[in-house]
Structures are given as structure tokens and as C-alpha cells.
Amino acid sequence: MMAAGIVAYGGTVAYLTHFDHATAPAPAGAGVDATSAAALNVIREARCDYCHAARVDLPFYFSLPVANTLMSHDRDQGLRHFRVEPVINALQNGGVPDQEPLARIEEVINQNRMPPTLYLLMHWHAHLSAAQRESMLAWIAQVRRQHYAVPGVADRFAAEPVQPVPESVPVDSHKVALGQRLFFDRKLSGDGTLNCASCHSLQHGGVDGLVTATGIHGQKGPINVPTVYDAVFNRWQFWNGRAGTLAQQAAGPVMNPVEMGSHDWSSVAARLREDPTYAPDFQAAYGSDTIDENTITDAIGEYEKTLVTPDSRFDQYLKGDDAALNTQEKHGYALFKQVGCSGCHTGPSMGGQAFEPLGLEGNYFSARGGSLTDADKGRFEVTHDPADMERFKVPNLRNIALTGPYFHDGSIRTLDGAVRDMARYQTPDHNISDQDVTDIVAFLNTLTGRYQGETLQNTAP
């Protein structure tokens, strides 16, 4: 009986091995470099797409009654955690994957968390050897060096998930000058009491320091204010990503009845035209004295591109100054990567590159308590895709010591509290030690940069 069972098990494994190889994603196309082709072969061999791609031919046991329940749960969680299709497409065609999936794959490889043990019981060939893991890490390093390394980064850090904040980005100086005026002009609000800086104080880390924003007539907004500093490096704006550009972001609060409370752009433009000095500024910026939504928001967006905060102590370290961080801070950065924080907080601004569910490893909202609001729905409010429920743009971590309270709901007052909750609800290391929290916070405190040559600090009341 036992022998028959062993034979049946062996036959099943052999069948699955054949199925896995026969239905695997296509290999790399002609012209794809050897390092990328090797990385794709690892994904094909492990069949990461079984749990991380939406449309795929699944092994027969997915249709068996008991197994289907177990496998469907694992697959649902896999799709919620990570989607591999863009990576496969890039590897097949010689494209450049985004920074966030590179970081997520690196995290999983370094933590040796995939493929899961139960999966390997039926798919022996999917066990990744040391050489296969190294080939994945070599590909990630190659992509980062070729496409994401920031000028000035030390060679030994050119393949890091985090890069220094660039000293500047290209801008139109005339639009910047106009945008700066508009950013601080209260005529953009319906009653002339608020401007962009009312919520995005440049003296307060680019935020207002409140749990949620206070708008026109003292109304309370539903969500915590993201920082305007380094927002130029975000792929999307707002917690739910409803704006794709800084100009689109600038348009939202002006018309929002709970924020700046203007009713229409024609009335905003009319108020600006009452100041005769605006016409030449618009003429210089746009070759016309047209004042409307497009020119107003474009100019504000151009100004916000200049709100970058380079030259933090961590940036100095990434550029080769080993003495810029002390031993604890360096260890905190190592923990930041080891725990898995860098799997989402990537790039120069350490965020803004992806949307992630809040509560990957635990029910954040149940633990928080209170009623759920529309703001808690996150990306779902934009896409209406159930997969985007409670999924939020990963926030920037630059100047994080200055931008509390934290999370979209402003529910966490302290930085160490934010670190604990992120470890608890977003990473497999649910309960990191007090010392680890202290060390990570020490590292995060090195992320405060400089604006116009001065180190940022909270000077606003």
C-alpha cells in the first residue's frame, strides 16, 4: 500500500513537472540580454505566475474540491500581494520593470520566502538553487545600475533599492516663478482665507501636522495630508492616486468644497485678473495672458517640481561619505531592508511608486477600530476594482520625522508607532524587537533633507 502511494505521488510530481514546463510563460525574445533571460527562466521554472498572474492555466489539483479551497485562498493572497505580469512582459521583450517590483522580488529572494514549502512538495523542480537566486539578484542590480541609479551615487550603492534625492529636476523658470506666487495666493480659495501652503506648509515638512486637513470654514477633511516635498518623484498623487501629475493634483483642492472651496475656475481666474501684475507673469510663462485652470495648475505643478530635498545625511552616505551615518543608523538601514520595508519604499523619495493594501499581514482596520470611511477604501474610489479596496499609494519617507501624524487616517502619532504598525500589518516580521524599532527610527531620522540650502525643520506652530 505504501509502495503504491509512493508510486502515485512520484507519478503526480512527474506529471506536474511536465505540465509546469509545457505551460510556462514564453522565454525571452531575440535580443534580450543573457542576465535578463536567466532571470526570466527562474520565474518560468518556479512558475511564479500560478499565484501572481490573473490569467494562467493552473495545475489539475486547483479543481479538486478540498485542494481548490486551499489553493484559491493562496492564489487570492498571491494576487493581492504581488502581480508578476509586468515583470514577465519586460523580461520577455527587453523592457525596463518599475522600481517597486524589483524591490519586492529582491525582498522575497533575500528572505528566502518563495516558493512556499507546500508548493514545493508537488513541484520539486521549483526549488530555487543558490545560483538561481543569485541570477535574480544580478538581474535586479543590472536594471538598477542601468536605469535607476541617480548621478552622484557611490558605485557600491548604485544597485540599492533607495537612491539619493537628485539635486534638482528640469523646470521652466518663468512657470516656476508664477507657480510660486499662486502656491501662496489665497485668492485661489473661495473666501480668500486659504492657499496651497495652508495644508502644505514648507515650514512643517510640506504638511500641516494635523490628523486630517482643515479646509474652508473650518471643515475637516477626511484624510491625512501627504507631503508636497519630493512629490515630483511620485508616479501618482493623492493617497488613492487619482491624479497622475502635479498639475492634476493642484486642481483638486481648489475646487473641493471641503478644502479650498472655489466653485469654478472662471471665478478663480477673475479674482487673479483683478491683480494687474499677474498678466505679465502669465505672458512670460505661457506666451499669452490667458488665465485659466490649465495655466494656473500647470504653473503650480512646475513650482512644486522645485520642492526637492536633497543632501540628507543618508544621501551623503549613499554618495560615499561613510561617516555621514553612525553604526546604529547603518544598522537601522540594514534592518529596513531585512524586515522588508524597502520592498515598497523604493527610489529617491522612498515611496510613491506603487499602491499597496493596508493590512497585507493582518487586519489593520479591525485593530484600529472605528467606522470605515470612503477614505479608507483607497484606490478603489478611483478604479472601482474590488482588488483595489483598501489599497493606498505608498507614502514617501523622505523627511518622515517631520510629517507626522502618519498613515492615510493620521491615526499614528509617533514614528516608532508607525514602524511597529508597518512591521505588524505589512511584513512577515509581525513583532520586531524594541531595539530593532529604535534602530530603524534612528535610520529614518537621517532622511531629513535640505531645501534651498537649509536643513528642514518644523518651525510652524
Tab-separated table of C-alpha atoms in Angstrom:
chain	number	residue	atom	x	y	z
A	1	MET	CA	0.000	0.000	0.000
A	2	MET	CA	2.779	2.405	0.948
A	3	ALA	CA	4.667	1.492	-2.201
A	4	ALA	CA	1.600	2.203	-4.305
A	5	GLY	CA	1.227	5.544	-2.609
A	6	ILE	CA	4.838	6.427	-3.277
A	7	VAL	CA	4.460	5.460	-6.926
A	8	ALA	CA	1.300	7.555	-7.232
A	9	TYR	CA	2.978	10.521	-5.575
A	10	GLY	CA	6.015	10.203	-7.822
A	11	GLY	CA	3.815	9.933	-10.888
A	12	THR	CA	1.877	13.032	-9.879
A	13	VAL	CA	5.076	15.018	-9.363
A	14	ALA	CA	6.356	13.866	-12.756
A	15	TYR	CA	3.104	14.869	-14.420
A	16	LEU	CA	3.155	18.292	-12.751
A	17	THR	CA	6.755	18.827	-13.790
A	18	HIS	CA	5.787	18.185	-17.398
A	19	PHE	CA	2.711	20.425	-17.109
A	20	ASP	CA	4.715	23.227	-15.468
A	21	HIS	CA	7.282	23.242	-18.255
A	22	ALA	CA	4.777	22.814	-21.101
A	23	THR	CA	2.566	25.740	-19.989
A	24	ALA	CA	5.249	28.105	-18.694
A	25	PRO	CA	5.411	31.694	-19.962
A	26	ALA	CA	7.353	32.111	-23.188
A	27	PRO	CA	11.124	32.542	-22.879
A	28	ALA	CA	12.936	35.780	-23.604
A	29	GLY	CA	12.753	37.073	-27.133
A	30	ALA	CA	15.622	37.680	-29.501
A	31	GLY	CA	17.915	40.485	-28.402
A	32	VAL	CA	17.189	40.160	-24.674
A	33	ASP	CA	20.467	40.118	-22.744
A	34	ALA	CA	21.667	36.961	-21.014
A	35	THR	CA	21.192	38.291	-17.458
A	36	SER	CA	17.550	39.171	-18.106
A	37	ALA	CA	16.917	35.888	-19.916
A	38	ALA	CA	18.343	33.970	-16.950
A	39	ALA	CA	16.066	35.859	-14.545
A	40	LEU	CA	13.024	35.068	-16.678
A	41	ASN	CA	13.998	31.403	-16.694
A	42	VAL	CA	13.958	31.405	-12.890
A	43	ILE	CA	10.423	32.793	-12.893
A	44	ARG	CA	9.391	30.252	-15.534
A	45	GLU	CA	10.909	27.380	-13.560
A	46	ALA	CA	9.331	28.415	-10.253
A	47	ARG	CA	6.032	29.214	-12.034
A	48	CYS	CA	5.530	32.377	-10.018
A	49	ASP	CA	2.625	33.127	-12.358
A	50	TYR	CA	0.468	30.408	-10.794
A	51	CYS	CA	-0.224	32.631	-7.792
A	52	HIS	CA	0.820	36.065	-9.072
A	53	ALA	CA	-0.811	36.334	-12.521
A	54	ALA	CA	-4.518	36.685	-13.235
A	55	ARG	CA	-4.846	34.590	-16.381
A	56	VAL	CA	-2.918	31.336	-16.341
A	57	ASP	CA	-3.511	27.617	-16.919
A	58	LEU	CA	-3.499	26.067	-13.446
A	59	PRO	CA	-2.496	22.522	-12.395
A	60	PHE	CA	-5.274	19.963	-12.142
A	61	TYR	CA	-5.383	19.959	-8.331
A	62	PHE	CA	-6.764	23.505	-8.367
A	63	SER	CA	-10.062	21.950	-9.450
A	64	LEU	CA	-10.205	19.250	-6.757
A	65	PRO	CA	-12.796	20.003	-4.038
A	66	VAL	CA	-10.592	20.264	-0.941
A	67	ALA	CA	-7.437	21.430	-2.689
A	68	ASN	CA	-9.367	24.087	-4.575
A	69	THR	CA	-10.368	25.799	-1.334
A	70	LEU	CA	-6.794	25.867	-0.081
A	71	MET	CA	-5.266	26.825	-3.409
A	72	SER	CA	-7.827	29.521	-4.150
A	73	HIS	CA	-7.020	31.224	-0.852
A	74	ASP	CA	-3.282	31.083	-1.553
A	75	ARG	CA	-3.806	32.354	-5.077
A	76	ASP	CA	-6.052	35.201	-3.926
A	77	GLN	CA	-3.405	36.237	-1.425
A	78	GLY	CA	-0.703	35.942	-4.058
A	79	LEU	CA	-2.573	38.248	-6.416
A	80	ARG	CA	-3.183	40.689	-3.583
A	81	HIS	CA	0.483	40.754	-2.607
A	82	PHE	CA	2.152	40.985	-5.990
A	83	ARG	CA	1.432	40.894	-9.727
A	84	VAL	CA	4.181	39.365	-11.842
A	85	GLU	CA	2.789	40.005	-15.339
A	86	PRO	CA	4.565	43.342	-15.917
A	87	VAL	CA	7.871	41.775	-14.897
A	88	ILE	CA	7.410	38.805	-17.226
A	89	ASN	CA	6.464	41.094	-20.112
A	90	ALA	CA	9.513	43.273	-19.535
A	91	LEU	CA	11.843	40.283	-19.369
A	92	GLN	CA	10.377	38.719	-22.489
A	93	ASN	CA	10.674	41.900	-24.534
A	94	GLY	CA	13.734	43.653	-23.152
A	95	GLY	CA	11.700	46.278	-21.279
A	96	VAL	CA	12.501	48.008	-18.004
A	97	PRO	CA	10.480	46.889	-14.961
A	98	ASP	CA	9.331	49.503	-12.471
A	99	GLN	CA	11.334	50.035	-9.291
A	100	GLU	CA	8.756	48.625	-6.902
A	101	PRO	CA	8.532	45.089	-8.382
A	102	LEU	CA	12.312	44.928	-8.457
A	103	ALA	CA	12.344	45.709	-4.743
A	104	ARG	CA	9.589	43.214	-3.967
A	105	ILE	CA	11.386	40.404	-5.778
A	106	GLU	CA	14.664	41.292	-4.085
A	107	GLU	CA	12.943	41.212	-0.688
A	108	VAL	CA	11.461	37.763	-1.293
A	109	ILE	CA	14.727	36.354	-2.624
A	110	ASN	CA	16.762	37.697	0.296
A	111	GLN	CA	14.226	36.400	2.823
A	112	ASN	CA	14.034	33.042	1.008
A	113	ARG	CA	10.245	33.117	1.275
A	114	MET	CA	9.318	31.865	-2.189
A	115	PRO	CA	8.302	29.421	-3.494
A	116	PRO	CA	6.378	28.296	-0.372
A	117	THR	CA	7.153	24.927	1.175
A	118	LEU	CA	3.760	23.321	0.499
A	119	TYR	CA	4.025	24.252	-3.164
A	120	LEU	CA	7.453	22.617	-3.384
A	121	LEU	CA	6.006	19.311	-2.135
A	122	MET	CA	4.282	18.930	-5.506
A	123	HIS	CA	6.674	20.924	-7.688
A	124	TRP	CA	10.150	19.668	-6.817
A	125	HIS	CA	11.788	21.410	-9.726
A	126	ALA	CA	10.597	24.825	-8.488
A	127	HIS	CA	13.034	24.867	-5.573
A	128	LEU	CA	15.424	27.731	-6.282
A	129	SER	CA	19.098	26.952	-6.020
A	130	ALA	CA	21.640	29.431	-4.714
A	131	ALA	CA	22.734	30.035	-8.295
A	132	GLN	CA	19.177	30.808	-9.396
A	133	ARG	CA	18.701	33.245	-6.542
A	134	GLU	CA	21.966	34.938	-7.395
A	135	SER	CA	20.885	35.244	-11.026
A	136	MET	CA	17.731	37.085	-9.932
A	137	LEU	CA	19.706	39.458	-7.726
A	138	ALA	CA	22.232	40.036	-10.530
A	139	TRP	CA	19.430	40.997	-12.900
A	140	ILE	CA	17.902	43.402	-10.347
A	141	ALA	CA	21.298	45.014	-9.790
A	142	GLN	CA	21.831	45.354	-13.533
A	143	VAL	CA	18.486	47.062	-14.096
A	144	ARG	CA	19.033	49.454	-11.222
A	145	ARG	CA	22.524	50.397	-12.346
A	146	GLN	CA	21.436	50.941	-15.930
A	147	HIS	CA	18.125	52.709	-15.375
A	148	TYR	CA	17.611	53.930	-11.820
A	149	ALA	CA	20.974	54.920	-10.327
A	150	VAL	CA	20.993	58.652	-9.535
A	151	PRO	CA	24.012	60.715	-10.677
A	152	GLY	CA	26.482	61.063	-7.824
A	153	VAL	CA	25.593	57.807	-6.069
A	154	ALA	CA	28.654	55.813	-4.956
A	155	ASP	CA	29.296	52.779	-7.120
A	156	ARG	CA	28.737	50.399	-4.213
A	157	PHE	CA	25.240	51.824	-3.714
A	158	ALA	CA	24.222	52.165	-7.379
A	159	ALA	CA	22.156	48.974	-7.169
A	160	GLU	CA	20.422	49.833	-3.882
A	161	PRO	CA	16.603	49.962	-3.711
A	162	VAL	CA	16.915	53.540	-2.395
A	163	GLN	CA	18.759	56.274	-4.270
A	164	PRO	CA	19.806	59.817	-3.309
A	165	VAL	CA	17.363	62.634	-3.975
A	166	PRO	CA	18.543	64.461	-7.128
A	167	GLU	CA	19.781	67.997	-6.581
A	168	SER	CA	17.132	69.333	-8.975
A	169	VAL	CA	14.831	68.448	-11.842
A	170	PRO	CA	14.475	70.368	-15.124
A	171	VAL	CA	11.966	73.214	-14.902
A	172	ASP	CA	10.817	76.324	-16.737
A	173	SER	CA	11.943	79.259	-14.593
A	174	HIS	CA	9.118	81.574	-15.692
A	175	LYS	CA	6.479	78.968	-14.834
A	176	VAL	CA	8.191	78.308	-11.512
A	177	ALA	CA	8.087	81.987	-10.571
A	178	LEU	CA	4.418	82.188	-11.453
A	179	GLY	CA	3.633	78.917	-9.724
A	180	GLN	CA	5.312	80.079	-6.548
A	181	ARG	CA	3.084	83.173	-6.463
A	182	LEU	CA	-0.005	81.040	-6.985
A	183	PHE	CA	1.014	78.466	-4.379
A	184	PHE	CA	0.905	81.188	-1.717
A	185	ASP	CA	-2.041	83.189	-3.102
A	186	ARG	CA	-5.229	82.986	-1.021
A	187	LYS	CA	-7.336	84.159	-3.967
A	188	LEU	CA	-7.428	80.541	-5.108
A	189	SER	CA	-9.795	79.734	-2.224
A	190	GLY	CA	-13.470	80.547	-2.268
A	191	ASP	CA	-13.358	83.003	0.643
A	192	GLY	CA	-9.783	84.238	0.286
A	193	THR	CA	-8.577	82.607	3.509
A	194	LEU	CA	-6.574	79.587	2.269
A	195	ASN	CA	-3.746	78.826	-0.121
A	196	CYS	CA	-1.852	75.671	-1.074
A	197	ALA	CA	0.602	76.304	1.757
A	198	SER	CA	-2.221	76.227	4.298
A	199	CYS	CA	-2.070	72.431	4.171
A	200	HIS	CA	1.385	72.017	2.618
A	201	SER	CA	3.474	74.195	4.884
A	202	LEU	CA	7.058	74.451	3.705
A	203	GLN	CA	7.994	75.193	7.310
A	204	HIS	CA	6.376	71.978	8.525
A	205	GLY	CA	7.750	69.214	6.310
A	206	GLY	CA	5.324	70.023	3.497
A	207	VAL	CA	2.283	69.040	5.582
A	208	ASP	CA	0.017	70.640	8.198
A	209	GLY	CA	0.796	68.381	11.158
A	210	LEU	CA	-2.892	67.550	11.665
A	211	VAL	CA	-4.683	64.207	11.704
A	212	THR	CA	-6.739	65.317	8.701
A	213	ALA	CA	-6.762	68.614	6.847
A	214	THR	CA	-8.732	71.678	7.890
A	215	GLY	CA	-10.398	73.378	4.945
A	216	ILE	CA	-12.629	76.330	4.212
A	217	HIS	CA	-14.896	77.478	7.053
A	218	GLY	CA	-13.016	75.145	9.417
A	219	GLN	CA	-14.343	72.000	7.774
A	220	LYS	CA	-12.354	68.831	8.492
A	221	GLY	CA	-11.201	66.789	5.543
A	222	PRO	CA	-11.370	63.002	5.503
A	223	ILE	CA	-7.695	62.170	5.074
A	224	ASN	CA	-4.161	62.989	6.188
A	225	VAL	CA	-2.206	65.476	4.066
A	226	PRO	CA	0.697	63.956	2.074
A	227	THR	CA	3.876	65.995	1.903
A	228	VAL	CA	4.452	68.258	-1.087
A	229	TYR	CA	8.219	67.877	-0.730
A	230	ASP	CA	9.692	65.432	-3.253
A	231	ALA	CA	6.210	64.770	-4.654
A	232	VAL	CA	7.693	65.221	-8.120
A	233	PHE	CA	9.132	61.706	-7.780
A	234	ASN	CA	5.696	60.137	-7.215
A	235	ARG	CA	4.168	58.245	-10.113
A	236	TRP	CA	0.731	59.296	-8.828
A	237	GLN	CA	-0.576	61.966	-6.464
A	238	PHE	CA	-3.027	61.668	-3.548
A	239	TRP	CA	-3.359	58.589	-1.354
A	240	ASN	CA	-5.673	56.958	-3.890
A	241	GLY	CA	-3.649	58.055	-6.914
A	242	ARG	CA	-6.499	59.930	-8.558
A	243	ALA	CA	-4.074	62.454	-10.069
A	244	GLY	CA	-1.308	61.430	-12.426
A	245	THR	CA	0.602	64.713	-12.425
A	246	LEU	CA	1.404	67.542	-10.061
A	247	ALA	CA	-0.794	69.851	-12.150
A	248	GLN	CA	-3.750	67.494	-11.813
A	249	GLN	CA	-3.135	67.313	-8.085
A	250	ALA	CA	-3.069	71.102	-7.820
A	251	ALA	CA	-6.508	71.284	-9.419
A	252	GLY	CA	-8.236	69.065	-6.870
A	253	PRO	CA	-8.146	71.030	-3.598
A	254	VAL	CA	-9.040	74.341	-5.246
A	255	MET	CA	-12.451	73.060	-6.308
A	256	ASN	CA	-13.069	70.735	-3.381
A	257	PRO	CA	-15.889	72.216	-1.246
A	258	VAL	CA	-14.286	70.868	1.928
A	259	GLU	CA	-10.801	72.132	1.099
A	260	MET	CA	-10.322	75.478	-0.701
A	261	GLY	CA	-13.948	75.769	-1.716
A	262	SER	CA	-13.876	77.627	-5.017
A	263	HIS	CA	-16.906	76.878	-7.165
A	264	ASP	CA	-15.489	77.187	-10.680
A	265	TRP	CA	-12.243	78.097	-12.405
A	266	SER	CA	-13.711	81.149	-14.133
A	267	SER	CA	-14.260	82.828	-10.755
A	268	VAL	CA	-10.715	81.919	-9.640
A	269	ALA	CA	-9.339	83.380	-12.871
A	270	ALA	CA	-11.431	86.525	-12.422
A	271	ARG	CA	-10.021	87.077	-8.935
A	272	LEU	CA	-6.477	86.706	-10.246
A	273	ARG	CA	-7.106	89.140	-13.118
A	274	GLU	CA	-8.031	91.775	-10.557
A	275	ASP	CA	-4.302	91.912	-9.792
A	276	PRO	CA	-2.757	93.575	-12.872
A	277	THR	CA	0.691	92.179	-12.090
A	278	TYR	CA	-0.433	88.660	-12.928
A	279	ALA	CA	-0.945	89.311	-16.678
A	280	PRO	CA	2.763	89.834	-17.461
A	281	ASP	CA	3.680	86.792	-15.359
A	282	PHE	CA	1.315	84.567	-17.327
A	283	GLN	CA	2.584	86.182	-20.552
A	284	ALA	CA	6.183	85.368	-19.615
A	285	ALA	CA	5.320	81.792	-18.673
A	286	TYR	CA	2.909	80.892	-21.490
A	287	GLY	CA	3.336	83.467	-24.230
A	288	SER	CA	-0.189	84.632	-23.502
A	289	ASP	CA	-2.013	86.350	-20.664
A	290	THR	CA	-4.617	83.553	-20.605
A	291	ILE	CA	-5.526	82.756	-17.026
A	292	ASP	CA	-7.489	79.538	-16.665
A	293	GLU	CA	-7.416	76.141	-14.989
A	294	ASN	CA	-4.717	74.770	-17.285
A	295	THR	CA	-2.248	77.626	-16.856
A	296	ILE	CA	-2.881	78.008	-13.133
A	297	THR	CA	-2.429	74.348	-12.272
A	298	ASP	CA	0.448	73.834	-14.705
A	299	ALA	CA	2.373	76.683	-13.105
A	300	ILE	CA	1.747	75.387	-9.580
A	301	GLY	CA	2.878	71.930	-10.674
A	302	GLU	CA	6.043	73.389	-12.186
A	303	TYR	CA	6.845	75.174	-8.935
A	304	GLU	CA	6.251	72.014	-6.935
A	305	LYS	CA	8.903	70.277	-9.050
A	306	THR	CA	11.432	72.506	-7.319
A	307	LEU	CA	10.396	71.307	-3.841
A	308	VAL	CA	13.062	68.627	-3.695
A	309	THR	CA	15.075	67.964	-0.542
A	310	PRO	CA	18.491	66.512	-1.378
A	311	ASP	CA	21.606	66.191	0.737
A	312	SER	CA	20.189	64.437	3.787
A	313	ARG	CA	22.752	62.602	5.872
A	314	PHE	CA	21.543	59.398	4.253
A	315	ASP	CA	22.089	60.917	0.803
A	316	GLN	CA	25.604	61.849	1.816
A	317	TYR	CA	26.143	58.233	2.861
A	318	LEU	CA	24.801	56.936	-0.463
A	319	LYS	CA	27.178	59.283	-2.238
A	320	GLY	CA	30.159	57.749	-0.485
A	321	ASP	CA	30.553	59.546	2.858
A	322	ASP	CA	30.743	56.571	5.195
A	323	ALA	CA	30.979	58.847	8.239
A	324	ALA	CA	27.627	60.501	7.473
A	325	LEU	CA	25.807	57.746	9.414
A	326	ASN	CA	26.764	56.224	12.730
A	327	THR	CA	26.759	52.493	13.472
A	328	GLN	CA	23.185	52.429	14.769
A	329	GLU	CA	21.846	54.304	11.743
A	330	LYS	CA	23.633	51.978	9.345
A	331	HIS	CA	22.218	49.001	11.186
A	332	GLY	CA	18.793	50.621	11.001
A	333	TYR	CA	19.096	50.820	7.221
A	334	ALA	CA	20.152	47.168	7.092
A	335	LEU	CA	17.069	46.277	9.172
A	336	PHE	CA	14.901	48.473	6.936
A	337	LYS	CA	15.852	46.194	4.057
A	338	GLN	CA	15.904	42.962	6.044
A	339	VAL	CA	12.427	43.400	7.527
A	340	GLY	CA	11.035	44.230	4.107
A	341	CYS	CA	10.366	47.989	4.284
A	342	SER	CA	12.438	48.594	1.152
A	343	GLY	CA	10.172	46.233	-0.771
A	344	CYS	CA	7.693	49.114	-1.067
A	345	HIS	CA	9.637	52.242	-0.104
A	346	THR	CA	11.894	52.477	-3.138
A	347	GLY	CA	13.505	55.111	-5.344
A	348	PRO	CA	14.789	58.573	-4.416
A	349	SER	CA	11.704	59.575	-2.420
A	350	MET	CA	11.346	56.101	-0.892
A	351	GLY	CA	7.720	55.827	-1.923
A	352	GLY	CA	5.145	56.911	-4.467
A	353	GLN	CA	5.977	54.099	-6.891
A	354	ALA	CA	3.113	51.690	-6.213
A	355	PHE	CA	-0.153	51.004	-4.425
A	356	GLU	CA	-0.229	48.521	-1.570
A	357	PRO	CA	-3.096	47.080	0.512
A	358	LEU	CA	-3.051	48.330	4.087
A	359	GLY	CA	-3.094	45.125	6.098
A	360	LEU	CA	-1.231	42.558	3.997
A	361	GLU	CA	-0.304	40.508	7.058
A	362	GLY	CA	-3.105	41.436	9.453
A	363	ASN	CA	-6.395	43.312	9.662
A	364	TYR	CA	-5.299	46.903	10.234
A	365	PHE	CA	-8.799	48.381	10.171
A	366	SER	CA	-10.201	45.903	12.676
A	367	ALA	CA	-7.359	46.673	15.076
A	368	ARG	CA	-7.739	50.412	14.539
A	369	GLY	CA	-11.443	50.317	15.287
A	370	GLY	CA	-13.994	52.948	14.407
A	371	SER	CA	-16.220	53.202	11.383
A	372	LEU	CA	-14.830	52.665	7.924
A	373	THR	CA	-14.999	55.737	5.690
A	374	ASP	CA	-14.776	56.356	1.960
A	375	ALA	CA	-11.198	57.498	2.558
A	376	ASP	CA	-10.431	54.007	3.895
A	377	LYS	CA	-11.363	52.497	0.522
A	378	GLY	CA	-8.173	53.831	-1.038
A	379	ARG	CA	-7.542	53.129	-4.699
A	380	PHE	CA	-10.987	51.518	-5.034
A	381	GLU	CA	-12.518	55.003	-5.039
A	382	VAL	CA	-10.748	55.630	-8.366
A	383	THR	CA	-10.861	52.251	-10.133
A	384	HIS	CA	-13.919	50.603	-8.504
A	385	ASP	CA	-11.964	47.361	-8.806
A	386	PRO	CA	-12.532	45.149	-5.732
A	387	ALA	CA	-8.844	44.219	-5.859
A	388	ASP	CA	-8.046	47.863	-5.065
A	389	MET	CA	-10.125	48.022	-1.885
A	390	GLU	CA	-8.027	49.450	0.994
A	391	ARG	CA	-5.039	49.818	-1.337
A	392	PHE	CA	-3.083	53.070	-0.985
A	393	LYS	CA	-0.182	54.800	-2.642
A	394	VAL	CA	3.000	54.004	-0.745
A	395	PRO	CA	3.903	57.257	1.041
A	396	ASN	CA	7.252	58.985	0.682
A	397	LEU	CA	9.608	58.517	3.597
A	398	ARG	CA	11.845	61.494	2.907
A	399	ASN	CA	11.658	63.958	5.818
A	400	ILE	CA	9.424	61.436	7.577
A	401	ALA	CA	10.468	62.673	11.018
A	402	LEU	CA	8.714	65.972	10.206
A	403	THR	CA	5.499	64.750	8.624
A	404	GLY	CA	3.506	63.068	11.391
A	405	PRO	CA	0.885	62.044	12.241
A	406	TYR	CA	1.161	59.021	9.971
A	407	PHE	CA	-0.881	56.846	7.594
A	408	HIS	CA	-3.804	57.968	5.453
A	409	ASP	CA	-6.001	58.301	8.534
A	410	GLY	CA	-3.425	60.140	10.648
A	411	SER	CA	-4.019	57.569	13.377
A	412	ILE	CA	-0.397	57.087	14.426
A	413	ARG	CA	1.268	59.978	16.240
A	414	THR	CA	4.844	58.777	16.572
A	415	LEU	CA	7.451	57.446	14.184
A	416	ASP	CA	8.202	54.412	16.323
A	417	GLY	CA	4.469	53.641	16.380
A	418	ALA	CA	4.380	53.833	12.594
A	419	VAL	CA	7.348	51.471	12.314
A	420	ARG	CA	5.725	48.962	14.676
A	421	ASP	CA	2.424	49.030	12.808
A	422	MET	CA	4.062	48.728	9.407
A	423	ALA	CA	6.026	45.713	10.590
A	424	ARG	CA	2.877	44.237	12.121
A	425	TYR	CA	0.497	44.734	9.222
A	426	GLN	CA	2.712	44.834	6.137
A	427	THR	CA	5.640	42.448	6.685
A	428	PRO	CA	6.097	38.825	7.786
A	429	ASP	CA	8.108	40.056	10.819
A	430	HIS	CA	4.969	40.843	12.810
A	431	ASN	CA	6.609	41.703	16.104
A	432	ILE	CA	10.041	43.200	15.709
A	433	SER	CA	12.023	43.934	18.864
A	434	ASP	CA	12.095	47.272	20.633
A	435	GLN	CA	15.761	47.622	19.734
A	436	ASP	CA	15.032	46.988	16.058
A	437	VAL	CA	12.346	49.676	16.141
A	438	THR	CA	14.766	52.105	17.778
A	439	ASP	CA	17.430	51.390	15.175
A	440	ILE	CA	15.043	51.754	12.225
A	441	VAL	CA	13.753	55.045	13.637
A	442	ALA	CA	17.350	56.223	14.011
A	443	PHE	CA	17.835	55.494	10.311
A	444	LEU	CA	14.588	57.242	9.346
A	445	ASN	CA	15.755	60.344	11.188
A	446	THR	CA	18.669	60.576	8.737
A	447	LEU	CA	16.244	61.130	5.847
A	448	THR	CA	15.614	64.811	6.629
A	449	GLY	CA	16.952	66.742	3.647
A	450	ARG	CA	17.746	70.310	2.729
A	451	TYR	CA	15.623	72.846	0.869
A	452	GLN	CA	17.236	75.938	-0.610
A	453	GLY	CA	20.429	75.052	1.231
A	454	GLU	CA	18.883	74.764	4.702
A	455	THR	CA	18.115	71.567	6.581
A	456	LEU	CA	14.354	71.177	7.002
A	457	GLN	CA	12.870	71.515	10.442
A	458	ASN	CA	9.423	72.148	11.840
A	459	THR	CA	9.159	75.839	12.599
A	460	ALA	CA	5.419	76.230	12.089
A	461	PRO	CA	3.176	76.304	15.183
